[in-house]
């Protein structure tokens, strides 16, 4: 579903269980176009196909966008007005990453 935001931009809402995340409709359509263009080359199943495959691809796309938005939300402190919280991991998290996955370097990439 879509709705208008305060700035007039249309919003789309993606849900998983009780969790609801929003994205500008324009951004969602840009992601959809990029997914269609590149998913086949990445082995992700984008591009054309039969109706069943198209339905699977649409579901996979929505699931992937939801995961992307959830990650960004977590990095923001799970509130749309928060931001730049990725550096807020406590030392215990880095210790666990080192112990479980042998992570010895912290790297960051901007979206």
Short mmCIF file of C-alpha atoms in Angstrom, two decimals:
data_model
loop_
_atom_site.label_atom_id
_atom_site.label_comp_id
_atom_site.label_asym_id
_atom_site.label_seq_id
_atom_site.Cartn_x
_atom_site.Cartn_y
_atom_site.Cartn_z
CA UNK A 1 0.00 0.00 0.00
CA UNK A 2 1.03 3.60 -0.45
CA UNK A 3 0.41 6.88 1.28
CA UNK A 4 1.62 10.45 1.01
CA UNK A 5 4.36 11.60 3.36
CA UNK A 6 4.60 15.06 4.92
CA UNK A 7 6.81 16.25 2.05
CA UNK A 8 4.30 15.01 -0.51
CA UNK A 9 6.30 11.95 -1.58
CA UNK A 10 4.33 8.74 -1.88
CA UNK A 11 5.41 6.01 0.55
CA UNK A 12 5.24 2.23 0.24
CA UNK A 13 5.01 0.02 3.30
CA UNK A 14 6.56 -3.44 3.56
CA UNK A 15 5.66 -5.75 6.44
CA UNK A 16 6.90 -8.95 8.02
CA UNK A 17 4.77 -10.11 10.91
CA UNK A 18 4.15 -7.05 13.08
CA UNK A 19 7.15 -5.12 11.72
CA UNK A 20 6.27 -2.37 9.23
CA UNK A 21 8.91 -0.44 7.30
CA UNK A 22 8.42 2.43 4.85
CA UNK A 23 10.27 3.48 1.73
CA UNK A 24 9.63 6.29 -0.75
CA UNK A 25 7.67 4.78 -3.65
CA UNK A 26 10.15 6.32 -6.11
CA UNK A 27 13.06 4.60 -4.38
CA UNK A 28 11.19 1.29 -4.34
CA UNK A 29 10.57 1.52 -8.08
CA UNK A 30 14.23 2.34 -8.72
CA UNK A 31 15.26 -0.73 -6.71
CA UNK A 32 12.70 -2.82 -8.63
CA UNK A 33 14.12 -1.64 -11.98
CA UNK A 34 17.69 -2.38 -10.88
CA UNK A 35 16.61 -5.79 -9.58
CA UNK A 36 14.98 -6.64 -12.93
CA UNK A 37 18.09 -5.51 -14.78
CA UNK A 38 20.72 -7.27 -12.68
CA UNK A 39 19.12 -10.20 -10.85
CA UNK A 40 19.62 -12.66 -13.75
CA UNK A 41 23.32 -11.87 -14.03
CA UNK A 42 23.72 -12.33 -10.28
CA UNK A 43 21.78 -15.59 -10.30
CA UNK A 44 18.89 -14.00 -8.44
CA UNK A 45 16.13 -14.94 -10.85
CA UNK A 46 15.14 -11.50 -12.15
CA UNK A 47 14.19 -10.85 -15.72
CA UNK A 48 11.25 -12.47 -17.50
CA UNK A 49 9.85 -15.93 -17.11
CA UNK A 50 6.63 -17.78 -16.56
CA UNK A 51 3.93 -16.58 -14.18
CA UNK A 52 5.07 -18.85 -11.34
CA UNK A 53 8.65 -17.67 -11.65
CA UNK A 54 7.53 -14.04 -11.87
CA UNK A 55 5.53 -14.47 -8.65
CA UNK A 56 8.53 -16.03 -6.92
CA UNK A 57 10.76 -13.22 -8.18
CA UNK A 58 8.33 -10.55 -6.94
CA UNK A 59 8.17 -12.20 -3.50
CA UNK A 60 11.97 -12.53 -3.37
CA UNK A 61 12.34 -8.86 -4.36
CA UNK A 62 9.97 -7.68 -1.61
CA UNK A 63 11.71 -9.92 0.95
CA UNK A 64 15.10 -8.56 -0.09
CA UNK A 65 13.95 -4.93 0.13
CA UNK A 66 12.41 -5.60 3.55
CA UNK A 67 15.75 -7.04 4.75
CA UNK A 68 17.61 -4.03 3.35
CA UNK A 69 15.26 -1.61 5.10
CA UNK A 70 15.45 -3.60 8.35
CA UNK A 71 19.26 -3.41 8.28
CA UNK A 72 19.18 0.34 7.70
CA UNK A 73 16.60 0.72 10.44
CA UNK A 74 18.78 -1.24 12.86
CA UNK A 75 21.78 0.93 11.98
CA UNK A 76 19.67 4.00 12.72
CA UNK A 77 18.69 2.78 16.14
CA UNK A 78 15.28 1.53 14.86
CA UNK A 79 13.81 5.04 14.68
CA UNK A 80 13.53 7.12 11.52
CA UNK A 81 14.83 10.27 13.28
CA UNK A 82 17.90 8.51 14.63
CA UNK A 83 20.99 8.10 12.53
CA UNK A 84 24.63 7.11 12.26
CA UNK A 85 24.33 4.60 15.07
CA UNK A 86 26.40 1.89 13.38
CA UNK A 87 29.36 2.80 15.60
CA UNK A 88 27.28 2.14 18.71
CA UNK A 89 27.98 -1.58 19.00
CA UNK A 90 29.24 -2.43 22.47
CA UNK A 91 32.63 -4.13 22.82
CA UNK A 92 30.92 -7.43 23.70
CA UNK A 93 29.50 -7.61 20.16
CA UNK A 94 32.92 -7.18 18.63
CA UNK A 95 34.29 -9.81 21.02
CA UNK A 96 31.56 -12.23 19.89
CA UNK A 97 32.29 -11.53 16.22
CA UNK A 98 35.98 -12.19 16.83
CA UNK A 99 35.32 -15.41 18.78
CA UNK A 100 32.64 -16.87 16.47
CA UNK A 101 33.76 -15.69 13.03
CA UNK A 102 37.41 -14.69 13.47
CA UNK A 103 36.52 -11.10 12.54
CA UNK A 104 39.53 -8.96 13.32
CA UNK A 105 38.75 -5.80 11.34
CA UNK A 106 35.84 -3.39 11.37
CA UNK A 107 34.89 -2.04 7.95
CA UNK A 108 32.06 0.25 6.93
CA UNK A 109 30.51 1.00 3.55
CA UNK A 110 27.98 3.72 2.86
CA UNK A 111 24.77 2.67 1.14
#
